[in-house]
């Protein structure tokens, strides 16, 4: 695995700015990889890792950058819990760890880099050197990944009987004997502005 500073540079570049979230995300992902004994997540081990992130904030970009897991590869799953935590699964061994960024780390950061006056700048530098137990809570967990969420070819592809969109990966819903997409069955996140233009 590459060194922390190198990985932080890469994630900062991809994310667009250096922030505490990059430091936390890079350290979190590096820790997960070492706990799961995955050395080369973007090379030889690229099919071994599956990551579930619980928040869509800065650290998530860093996790994606270090692990190589992505939505498009179906190796990154977003579970919208608003918690700065992620679960990493070694698909070969089944071992999994959930790592949470500790809220207390903000307080602990005062012990480090006292010479930096700006709070956010101090936190950022402190998170780089703080011992791992002050920064993270680590839990061994078990994760059952449904076959329809696994990377690989789509298992099912059907057409919605209402809007005619094609639905992959078993996300279709049956309602009163009809096969529907989720938006037709459960409501959509958008509304059409101008039906005549369709
Ligand atoms: Zn950021
Ligand atoms: Zn539909």
PDB file of N, CA and C in Angstrom, residues 11-102:
ATOM      1  N   UNK A  11      -6.095  11.811  -2.958  1.00  0.00           N
ATOM      2  CA  UNK A  11      -7.505  12.038  -2.619  1.00  0.00           C
ATOM      3  C   UNK A  11      -7.833  13.539  -2.608  1.00  0.00           C
ATOM      4  N   UNK A  12      -6.882  14.346  -2.163  1.00  0.00           N
ATOM      5  CA  UNK A  12      -7.092  15.804  -2.152  1.00  0.00           C
ATOM      6  C   UNK A  12      -7.294  16.312  -3.581  1.00  0.00           C
ATOM      7  N   UNK A  13      -6.497  15.761  -4.488  1.00  0.00           N
ATOM      8  CA  UNK A  13      -6.618  16.148  -5.890  1.00  0.00           C
ATOM      9  C   UNK A  13      -7.999  15.761  -6.442  1.00  0.00           C
ATOM     10  N   UNK A  14      -8.414  14.534  -6.172  1.00  0.00           N
ATOM     11  CA  UNK A  14      -9.705  14.063  -6.695  1.00  0.00           C
ATOM     12  C   UNK A  14     -10.876  14.820  -6.056  1.00  0.00           C
ATOM     13  N   UNK A  15     -10.764  15.079  -4.771  1.00  0.00           N
ATOM     14  CA  UNK A  15     -11.848  15.711  -4.014  1.00  0.00           C
ATOM     15  C   UNK A  15     -11.943  17.203  -4.326  1.00  0.00           C
ATOM     16  N   UNK A  16     -10.796  17.819  -4.624  1.00  0.00           N
ATOM     17  CA  UNK A  16     -10.801  19.232  -4.983  1.00  0.00           C
ATOM     18  C   UNK A  16     -10.224  20.141  -3.922  1.00  0.00           C
ATOM     19  N   UNK A  17     -10.141  19.678  -2.697  1.00  0.00           N
ATOM     20  CA  UNK A  17      -9.484  20.480  -1.658  1.00  0.00           C
ATOM     21  C   UNK A  17      -9.002  19.576  -0.524  1.00  0.00           C
ATOM     22  N   UNK A  18      -8.006  20.091   0.191  1.00  0.00           N
ATOM     23  CA  UNK A  18      -7.542  19.384   1.390  1.00  0.00           C
ATOM     24  C   UNK A  18      -8.452  19.778   2.547  1.00  0.00           C
ATOM     25  N   UNK A  19      -8.943  18.795   3.263  1.00  0.00           N
ATOM     26  CA  UNK A  19      -9.816  19.081   4.404  1.00  0.00           C
ATOM     27  C   UNK A  19      -9.662  17.968   5.421  1.00  0.00           C
ATOM     28  N   UNK A  20     -10.218  18.206   6.611  1.00  0.00           N
ATOM     29  CA  UNK A  20     -10.126  17.187   7.660  1.00  0.00           C
ATOM     30  C   UNK A  20     -10.749  15.871   7.185  1.00  0.00           C
ATOM     31  N   UNK A  21     -11.790  15.983   6.391  1.00  0.00           N
ATOM     32  CA  UNK A  21     -12.452  14.777   5.876  1.00  0.00           C
ATOM     33  C   UNK A  21     -11.517  13.918   5.040  1.00  0.00           C
ATOM     34  N   UNK A  22     -10.610  14.559   4.293  1.00  0.00           N
ATOM     35  CA  UNK A  22      -9.657  13.775   3.497  1.00  0.00           C
ATOM     36  C   UNK A  22      -8.707  13.003   4.406  1.00  0.00           C
ATOM     37  N   UNK A  23      -8.249  13.685   5.459  1.00  0.00           N
ATOM     38  CA  UNK A  23      -7.327  13.036   6.399  1.00  0.00           C
ATOM     39  C   UNK A  23      -8.027  11.848   7.068  1.00  0.00           C
ATOM     40  N   UNK A  24      -9.249  12.094   7.536  1.00  0.00           N
ATOM     41  CA  UNK A  24     -10.001  11.031   8.228  1.00  0.00           C
ATOM     42  C   UNK A  24     -10.309   9.879   7.267  1.00  0.00           C
ATOM     43  N   UNK A  25     -10.757  10.218   6.067  1.00  0.00           N
ATOM     44  CA  UNK A  25     -11.122   9.171   5.103  1.00  0.00           C
ATOM     45  C   UNK A  25      -9.933   8.332   4.668  1.00  0.00           C
ATOM     46  N   UNK A  26      -8.798   8.990   4.423  1.00  0.00           N
ATOM     47  CA  UNK A  26      -7.600   8.248   4.011  1.00  0.00           C
ATOM     48  C   UNK A  26      -7.132   7.330   5.136  1.00  0.00           C
ATOM     49  N   UNK A  27      -7.089   7.874   6.352  1.00  0.00           N
ATOM     50  CA  UNK A  27      -6.653   7.035   7.482  1.00  0.00           C
ATOM     51  C   UNK A  27      -7.638   5.892   7.729  1.00  0.00           C
ATOM     52  N   UNK A  28      -8.924   6.190   7.613  1.00  0.00           N
ATOM     53  CA  UNK A  28      -9.939   5.158   7.841  1.00  0.00           C
ATOM     54  C   UNK A  28      -9.800   4.021   6.830  1.00  0.00           C
ATOM     55  N   UNK A  29      -9.633   4.382   5.576  1.00  0.00           N
ATOM     56  CA  UNK A  29      -9.519   3.364   4.524  1.00  0.00           C
ATOM     57  C   UNK A  29      -8.225   2.563   4.671  1.00  0.00           C
ATOM     58  N   UNK A  30      -7.117   3.257   5.001  1.00  0.00           N
ATOM     59  CA  UNK A  30      -5.848   2.541   5.195  1.00  0.00           C
ATOM     60  C   UNK A  30      -5.955   1.566   6.360  1.00  0.00           C
ATOM     61  N   UNK A  31      -6.596   1.988   7.422  1.00  0.00           N
ATOM     62  CA  UNK A  31      -6.786   1.123   8.581  1.00  0.00           C
ATOM     63  C   UNK A  31      -7.627  -0.105   8.204  1.00  0.00           C
ATOM     64  N   UNK A  32      -8.698   0.144   7.478  1.00  0.00           N
ATOM     65  CA  UNK A  32      -9.574  -0.967   7.071  1.00  0.00           C
ATOM     66  C   UNK A  32      -8.814  -1.975   6.214  1.00  0.00           C
ATOM     67  N   UNK A  33      -8.040  -1.464   5.271  1.00  0.00           N
ATOM     68  CA  UNK A  33      -7.293  -2.367   4.386  1.00  0.00           C
ATOM     69  C   UNK A  33      -6.306  -3.210   5.181  1.00  0.00           C
ATOM     70  N   UNK A  34      -5.666  -2.596   6.168  1.00  0.00           N
ATOM     71  CA  UNK A  34      -4.701  -3.389   6.934  1.00  0.00           C
ATOM     72  C   UNK A  34      -5.427  -4.397   7.824  1.00  0.00           C
ATOM     73  N   UNK A  35      -6.548  -4.013   8.414  1.00  0.00           N
ATOM     74  CA  UNK A  35      -7.303  -4.962   9.248  1.00  0.00           C
ATOM     75  C   UNK A  35      -7.839  -6.133   8.416  1.00  0.00           C
ATOM     76  N   UNK A  36      -8.189  -5.858   7.190  1.00  0.00           N
ATOM     77  CA  UNK A  36      -8.751  -6.915   6.327  1.00  0.00           C
ATOM     78  C   UNK A  36      -7.682  -7.614   5.481  1.00  0.00           C
ATOM     79  N   UNK A  37      -6.418  -7.209   5.694  1.00  0.00           N
ATOM     80  CA  UNK A  37      -5.281  -7.798   4.978  1.00  0.00           C
ATOM     81  C   UNK A  37      -5.448  -7.727   3.463  1.00  0.00           C
ATOM     82  N   UNK A  38      -5.829  -6.540   3.012  1.00  0.00           N
ATOM     83  CA  UNK A  38      -5.914  -6.270   1.579  1.00  0.00           C
ATOM     84  C   UNK A  38      -4.804  -5.277   1.237  1.00  0.00           C
ATOM     85  N   UNK A  39      -3.834  -5.727   0.432  1.00  0.00           N
ATOM     86  CA  UNK A  39      -2.637  -4.916   0.176  1.00  0.00           C
ATOM     87  C   UNK A  39      -2.759  -4.024  -1.055  1.00  0.00           C
ATOM     88  N   UNK A  40      -3.442  -4.539  -2.071  1.00  0.00           N
ATOM     89  CA  UNK A  40      -3.403  -3.871  -3.369  1.00  0.00           C
ATOM     90  C   UNK A  40      -4.835  -3.695  -3.895  1.00  0.00           C
ATOM     91  N   UNK A  41      -5.594  -2.769  -3.253  1.00  0.00           N
ATOM     92  CA  UNK A  41      -7.029  -2.688  -3.545  1.00  0.00           C
ATOM     93  C   UNK A  41      -7.355  -2.255  -4.974  1.00  0.00           C
ATOM     94  N   UNK A  42      -6.393  -1.552  -5.624  1.00  0.00           N
ATOM     95  CA  UNK A  42      -6.683  -1.113  -6.994  1.00  0.00           C
ATOM     96  C   UNK A  42      -6.019  -2.024  -8.020  1.00  0.00           C
ATOM     97  N   UNK A  43      -5.278  -3.019  -7.558  1.00  0.00           N
ATOM     98  CA  UNK A  43      -4.586  -3.937  -8.474  1.00  0.00           C
ATOM     99  C   UNK A  43      -5.055  -5.367  -8.255  1.00  0.00           C
ATOM    100  N   UNK A  44      -4.138  -6.203  -7.753  1.00  0.00           N
ATOM    101  CA  UNK A  44      -4.435  -7.630  -7.602  1.00  0.00           C
ATOM    102  C   UNK A  44      -5.657  -7.904  -6.728  1.00  0.00           C
ATOM    103  N   UNK A  45      -5.892  -7.034  -5.746  1.00  0.00           N
ATOM    104  CA  UNK A  45      -6.985  -7.288  -4.797  1.00  0.00           C
ATOM    105  C   UNK A  45      -8.264  -6.522  -5.161  1.00  0.00           C
ATOM    106  N   UNK A  46      -8.357  -6.037  -6.392  1.00  0.00           N
ATOM    107  CA  UNK A  46      -9.433  -5.092  -6.701  1.00  0.00           C
ATOM    108  C   UNK A  46     -10.829  -5.712  -6.628  1.00  0.00           C
ATOM    109  N   UNK A  47     -10.923  -7.028  -6.673  1.00  0.00           N
ATOM    110  CA  UNK A  47     -12.255  -7.634  -6.577  1.00  0.00           C
ATOM    111  C   UNK A  47     -12.562  -8.150  -5.180  1.00  0.00           C
ATOM    112  N   UNK A  48     -11.671  -7.861  -4.246  1.00  0.00           N
ATOM    113  CA  UNK A  48     -11.838  -8.423  -2.899  1.00  0.00           C
ATOM    114  C   UNK A  48     -12.623  -7.513  -1.964  1.00  0.00           C
ATOM    115  N   UNK A  49     -12.643  -6.216  -2.276  1.00  0.00           N
ATOM    116  CA  UNK A  49     -13.157  -5.269  -1.277  1.00  0.00           C
ATOM    117  C   UNK A  49     -14.516  -4.700  -1.674  1.00  0.00           C
ATOM    118  N   UNK A  50     -15.387  -4.614  -0.677  1.00  0.00           N
ATOM    119  CA  UNK A  50     -16.712  -4.021  -0.843  1.00  0.00           C
ATOM    120  C   UNK A  50     -16.890  -3.040   0.303  1.00  0.00           C
ATOM    121  N   UNK A  51     -17.273  -1.819  -0.012  1.00  0.00           N
ATOM    122  CA  UNK A  51     -17.348  -0.775   1.018  1.00  0.00           C
ATOM    123  C   UNK A  51     -18.744  -0.172   1.078  1.00  0.00           C
ATOM    124  N   UNK A  52     -19.224  -0.018   2.302  1.00  0.00           N
ATOM    125  CA  UNK A  52     -20.530   0.613   2.513  1.00  0.00           C
ATOM    126  C   UNK A  52     -20.290   1.898   3.301  1.00  0.00           C
ATOM    127  N   UNK A  53     -20.593   3.031   2.685  1.00  0.00           N
ATOM    128  CA  UNK A  53     -20.403   4.314   3.368  1.00  0.00           C
ATOM    129  C   UNK A  53     -21.745   4.794   3.921  1.00  0.00           C
ATOM    130  N   UNK A  54     -21.689   5.474   5.065  1.00  0.00           N
ATOM    131  CA  UNK A  54     -22.925   5.881   5.735  1.00  0.00           C
ATOM    132  C   UNK A  54     -23.180   7.375   5.649  1.00  0.00           C
ATOM    133  N   UNK A  55     -22.323   8.082   4.906  1.00  0.00           N
ATOM    134  CA  UNK A  55     -22.520   9.535   4.795  1.00  0.00           C
ATOM    135  C   UNK A  55     -21.993   9.989   3.430  1.00  0.00           C
ATOM    136  N   UNK A  56     -22.613  11.015   2.889  1.00  0.00           N
ATOM    137  CA  UNK A  56     -22.134  11.564   1.613  1.00  0.00           C
ATOM    138  C   UNK A  56     -21.454  12.904   1.868  1.00  0.00           C
ATOM    139  N   UNK A  57     -20.318  12.808   2.552  1.00  0.00           N
ATOM    140  CA  UNK A  57     -19.535  14.006   2.848  1.00  0.00           C
ATOM    141  C   UNK A  57     -18.070  13.758   2.485  1.00  0.00           C
ATOM    142  N   UNK A  58     -17.218  14.767   2.770  1.00  0.00           N
ATOM    143  CA  UNK A  58     -15.825  14.760   2.305  1.00  0.00           C
ATOM    144  C   UNK A  58     -15.115  13.409   2.426  1.00  0.00           C
ATOM    145  N   UNK A  59     -15.195  12.791   3.609  1.00  0.00           N
ATOM    146  CA  UNK A  59     -14.409  11.578   3.856  1.00  0.00           C
ATOM    147  C   UNK A  59     -14.754  10.467   2.866  1.00  0.00           C
ATOM    148  N   UNK A  60     -15.969  10.471   2.379  1.00  0.00           N
ATOM    149  CA  UNK A  60     -16.391   9.427   1.442  1.00  0.00           C
ATOM    150  C   UNK A  60     -15.561   9.456   0.160  1.00  0.00           C
ATOM    151  N   UNK A  61     -15.217  10.650  -0.302  1.00  0.00           N
ATOM    152  CA  UNK A  61     -14.367  10.751  -1.493  1.00  0.00           C
ATOM    153  C   UNK A  61     -12.985  10.165  -1.226  1.00  0.00           C
ATOM    154  N   UNK A  62     -12.485  10.384  -0.029  1.00  0.00           N
ATOM    155  CA  UNK A  62     -11.173   9.849   0.325  1.00  0.00           C
ATOM    156  C   UNK A  62     -11.218   8.323   0.403  1.00  0.00           C
ATOM    157  N   UNK A  63     -12.290   7.812   0.937  1.00  0.00           N
ATOM    158  CA  UNK A  63     -12.449   6.353   1.029  1.00  0.00           C
ATOM    159  C   UNK A  63     -12.482   5.757  -0.373  1.00  0.00           C
ATOM    160  N   UNK A  64     -13.223   6.401  -1.250  1.00  0.00           N
ATOM    161  CA  UNK A  64     -13.284   5.925  -2.636  1.00  0.00           C
ATOM    162  C   UNK A  64     -11.909   5.993  -3.285  1.00  0.00           C
ATOM    163  N   UNK A  65     -11.192   7.079  -3.036  1.00  0.00           N
ATOM    164  CA  UNK A  65      -9.881   7.265  -3.646  1.00  0.00           C
ATOM    165  C   UNK A  65      -8.888   6.196  -3.202  1.00  0.00           C
ATOM    166  N   UNK A  66      -8.867   5.893  -1.913  1.00  0.00           N
ATOM    167  CA  UNK A  66      -7.882   4.931  -1.397  1.00  0.00           C
ATOM    168  C   UNK A  66      -8.263   3.493  -1.754  1.00  0.00           C
ATOM    169  N   UNK A  67      -9.537   3.176  -1.638  1.00  0.00           N
ATOM    170  CA  UNK A  67      -9.954   1.778  -1.842  1.00  0.00           C
ATOM    171  C   UNK A  67     -10.155   1.432  -3.311  1.00  0.00           C
ATOM    172  N   UNK A  68     -10.425   2.443  -4.133  1.00  0.00           N
ATOM    173  CA  UNK A  68     -10.780   2.166  -5.526  1.00  0.00           C
ATOM    174  C   UNK A  68     -12.214   1.678  -5.670  1.00  0.00           C
ATOM    175  N   UNK A  69     -12.917   1.538  -4.559  1.00  0.00           N
ATOM    176  CA  UNK A  69     -14.325   1.130  -4.631  1.00  0.00           C
ATOM    177  C   UNK A  69     -15.143   2.285  -5.206  1.00  0.00           C
ATOM    178  N   UNK A  70     -16.111   1.969  -6.051  1.00  0.00           N
ATOM    179  CA  UNK A  70     -16.918   3.042  -6.624  1.00  0.00           C
ATOM    180  C   UNK A  70     -18.331   2.554  -6.890  1.00  0.00           C
ATOM    181  N   UNK A  71     -19.243   3.526  -6.999  1.00  0.00           N
ATOM    182  CA  UNK A  71     -20.638   3.208  -7.316  1.00  0.00           C
ATOM    183  C   UNK A  71     -20.724   2.477  -8.646  1.00  0.00           C
ATOM    184  N   UNK A  72     -19.950   2.972  -9.612  1.00  0.00           N
ATOM    185  CA  UNK A  72     -20.014   2.399 -10.955  1.00  0.00           C
ATOM    186  C   UNK A  72     -19.534   0.967 -11.022  1.00  0.00           C
ATOM    187  N   UNK A  73     -18.637   0.614 -10.129  1.00  0.00           N
ATOM    188  CA  UNK A  73     -18.166  -0.777 -10.078  1.00  0.00           C
ATOM    189  C   UNK A  73     -19.011  -1.622  -9.140  1.00  0.00           C
ATOM    190  N   UNK A  74     -19.981  -0.993  -8.508  1.00  0.00           N
ATOM    191  CA  UNK A  74     -20.859  -1.644  -7.538  1.00  0.00           C
ATOM    192  C   UNK A  74     -20.091  -2.163  -6.328  1.00  0.00           C
ATOM    193  N   UNK A  75     -18.911  -1.637  -6.126  1.00  0.00           N
ATOM    194  CA  UNK A  75     -18.137  -2.060  -4.956  1.00  0.00           C
ATOM    195  C   UNK A  75     -18.269  -1.030  -3.829  1.00  0.00           C
ATOM    196  N   UNK A  76     -19.003   0.051  -4.103  1.00  0.00           N
ATOM    197  CA  UNK A  76     -19.270   1.076  -3.093  1.00  0.00           C
ATOM    198  C   UNK A  76     -20.771   1.230  -2.963  1.00  0.00           C
ATOM    199  N   UNK A  77     -21.243   1.121  -1.724  1.00  0.00           N
ATOM    200  CA  UNK A  77     -22.684   1.249  -1.477  1.00  0.00           C
ATOM    201  C   UNK A  77     -22.895   2.412  -0.522  1.00  0.00           C
ATOM    202  N   UNK A  78     -23.891   3.227  -0.811  1.00  0.00           N
ATOM    203  CA  UNK A  78     -24.208   4.365   0.055  1.00  0.00           C
ATOM    204  C   UNK A  78     -25.481   4.057   0.838  1.00  0.00           C
ATOM    205  N   UNK A  79     -25.330   3.958   2.146  1.00  0.00           N
ATOM    206  CA  UNK A  79     -26.480   3.786   3.031  1.00  0.00           C
ATOM    207  C   UNK A  79     -26.627   5.106   3.775  1.00  0.00           C
ATOM    208  N   UNK A  80     -27.690   5.824   3.522  1.00  0.00           N
ATOM    209  CA  UNK A  80     -27.804   7.225   3.924  1.00  0.00           C
ATOM    210  C   UNK A  80     -28.188   7.374   5.393  1.00  0.00           C
ATOM    211  N   UNK A  81     -27.234   7.161   6.290  1.00  0.00           N
ATOM    212  CA  UNK A  81     -27.503   7.253   7.726  1.00  0.00           C
ATOM    213  C   UNK A  81     -26.962   8.539   8.340  1.00  0.00           C
ATOM    214  N   UNK A  82     -26.203   9.310   7.562  1.00  0.00           N
ATOM    215  CA  UNK A  82     -25.682  10.571   8.105  1.00  0.00           C
ATOM    216  C   UNK A  82     -24.650  10.380   9.200  1.00  0.00           C
ATOM    217  N   UNK A  83     -23.986   9.229   9.236  1.00  0.00           N
ATOM    218  CA  UNK A  83     -22.973   8.943  10.256  1.00  0.00           C
ATOM    219  C   UNK A  83     -21.615   8.851   9.568  1.00  0.00           C
ATOM    220  N   UNK A  84     -20.606   9.477  10.179  1.00  0.00           N
ATOM    221  CA  UNK A  84     -19.261   9.421   9.593  1.00  0.00           C
ATOM    222  C   UNK A  84     -18.665   8.045   9.894  1.00  0.00           C
ATOM    223  N   UNK A  85     -19.150   7.067   9.152  1.00  0.00           N
ATOM    224  CA  UNK A  85     -18.719   5.688   9.374  1.00  0.00           C
ATOM    225  C   UNK A  85     -18.769   4.952   8.047  1.00  0.00           C
ATOM    226  N   UNK A  86     -17.976   3.900   7.967  1.00  0.00           N
ATOM    227  CA  UNK A  86     -18.017   3.046   6.792  1.00  0.00           C
ATOM    228  C   UNK A  86     -17.701   1.616   7.215  1.00  0.00           C
ATOM    229  N   UNK A  87     -18.274   0.691   6.481  1.00  0.00           N
ATOM    230  CA  UNK A  87     -18.012  -0.730   6.720  1.00  0.00           C
ATOM    231  C   UNK A  87     -17.291  -1.286   5.509  1.00  0.00           C
ATOM    232  N   UNK A  88     -16.227  -2.030   5.795  1.00  0.00           N
ATOM    233  CA  UNK A  88     -15.377  -2.570   4.734  1.00  0.00           C
ATOM    234  C   UNK A  88     -15.442  -4.092   4.811  1.00  0.00           C
ATOM    235  N   UNK A  89     -15.695  -4.715   3.676  1.00  0.00           N
ATOM    236  CA  UNK A  89     -15.876  -6.169   3.653  1.00  0.00           C
ATOM    237  C   UNK A  89     -14.825  -6.794   2.748  1.00  0.00           C
ATOM    238  N   UNK A  90     -14.120  -7.794   3.284  1.00  0.00           N
ATOM    239  CA  UNK A  90     -13.238  -8.602   2.438  1.00  0.00           C
ATOM    240  C   UNK A  90     -14.094  -9.726   1.856  1.00  0.00           C
ATOM    241  N   UNK A  91     -14.377  -9.654   0.565  1.00  0.00           N
ATOM    242  CA  UNK A  91     -15.297 -10.608  -0.054  1.00  0.00           C
ATOM    243  C   UNK A  91     -14.707 -12.018  -0.101  1.00  0.00           C
ATOM    244  N   UNK A  92     -13.398 -12.118  -0.023  1.00  0.00           N
ATOM    245  CA  UNK A  92     -12.754 -13.437  -0.024  1.00  0.00           C
ATOM    246  C   UNK A  92     -12.939 -14.165   1.300  1.00  0.00           C
ATOM    247  N   UNK A  93     -12.698 -13.436   2.379  1.00  0.00           N
ATOM    248  CA  UNK A  93     -12.720 -14.078   3.701  1.00  0.00           C
ATOM    249  C   UNK A  93     -14.050 -13.883   4.419  1.00  0.00           C
ATOM    250  N   UNK A  94     -14.831 -12.893   3.992  1.00  0.00           N
ATOM    251  CA  UNK A  94     -16.066 -12.566   4.699  1.00  0.00           C
ATOM    252  C   UNK A  94     -15.838 -11.658   5.904  1.00  0.00           C
ATOM    253  N   UNK A  95     -14.579 -11.397   6.234  1.00  0.00           N
ATOM    254  CA  UNK A  95     -14.306 -10.513   7.368  1.00  0.00           C
ATOM    255  C   UNK A  95     -14.749  -9.087   7.044  1.00  0.00           C
ATOM    256  N   UNK A  96     -15.279  -8.415   8.056  1.00  0.00           N
ATOM    257  CA  UNK A  96     -15.738  -7.043   7.838  1.00  0.00           C
ATOM    258  C   UNK A  96     -15.499  -6.201   9.080  1.00  0.00           C
ATOM    259  N   UNK A  97     -15.172  -4.935   8.855  1.00  0.00           N
ATOM    260  CA  UNK A  97     -15.016  -3.992   9.961  1.00  0.00           C
ATOM    261  C   UNK A  97     -15.823  -2.729   9.671  1.00  0.00           C
ATOM    262  N   UNK A  98     -16.462  -2.249  10.732  1.00  0.00           N
ATOM    263  CA  UNK A  98     -17.131  -0.945  10.633  1.00  0.00           C
ATOM    264  C   UNK A  98     -16.286   0.038  11.428  1.00  0.00           C
ATOM    265  N   UNK A  99     -15.902   1.120  10.781  1.00  0.00           N
ATOM    266  CA  UNK A  99     -15.059   2.122  11.432  1.00  0.00           C
ATOM    267  C   UNK A  99     -15.820   3.446  11.476  1.00  0.00           C
ATOM    268  N   UNK A 100     -15.887   4.011  12.667  1.00  0.00           N
ATOM    269  CA  UNK A 100     -16.590   5.275  12.867  1.00  0.00           C
ATOM    270  C   UNK A 100     -15.584   6.342  13.294  1.00  0.00           C
ATOM    271  N   UNK A 101     -15.692   7.514  12.700  1.00  0.00           N
ATOM    272  CA  UNK A 101     -14.863   8.635  13.145  1.00  0.00           C
ATOM    273  C   UNK A 101     -15.453   9.148  14.458  1.00  0.00           C
ATOM    274  N   UNK A 102     -14.638   9.162  15.494  1.00  0.00           N
ATOM    275  CA  UNK A 102     -15.133   9.557  16.814  1.00  0.00           C
ATOM    276  C   UNK A 102     -15.382  11.056  16.888  1.00  0.00           C
TER     277      UNK A 102
END
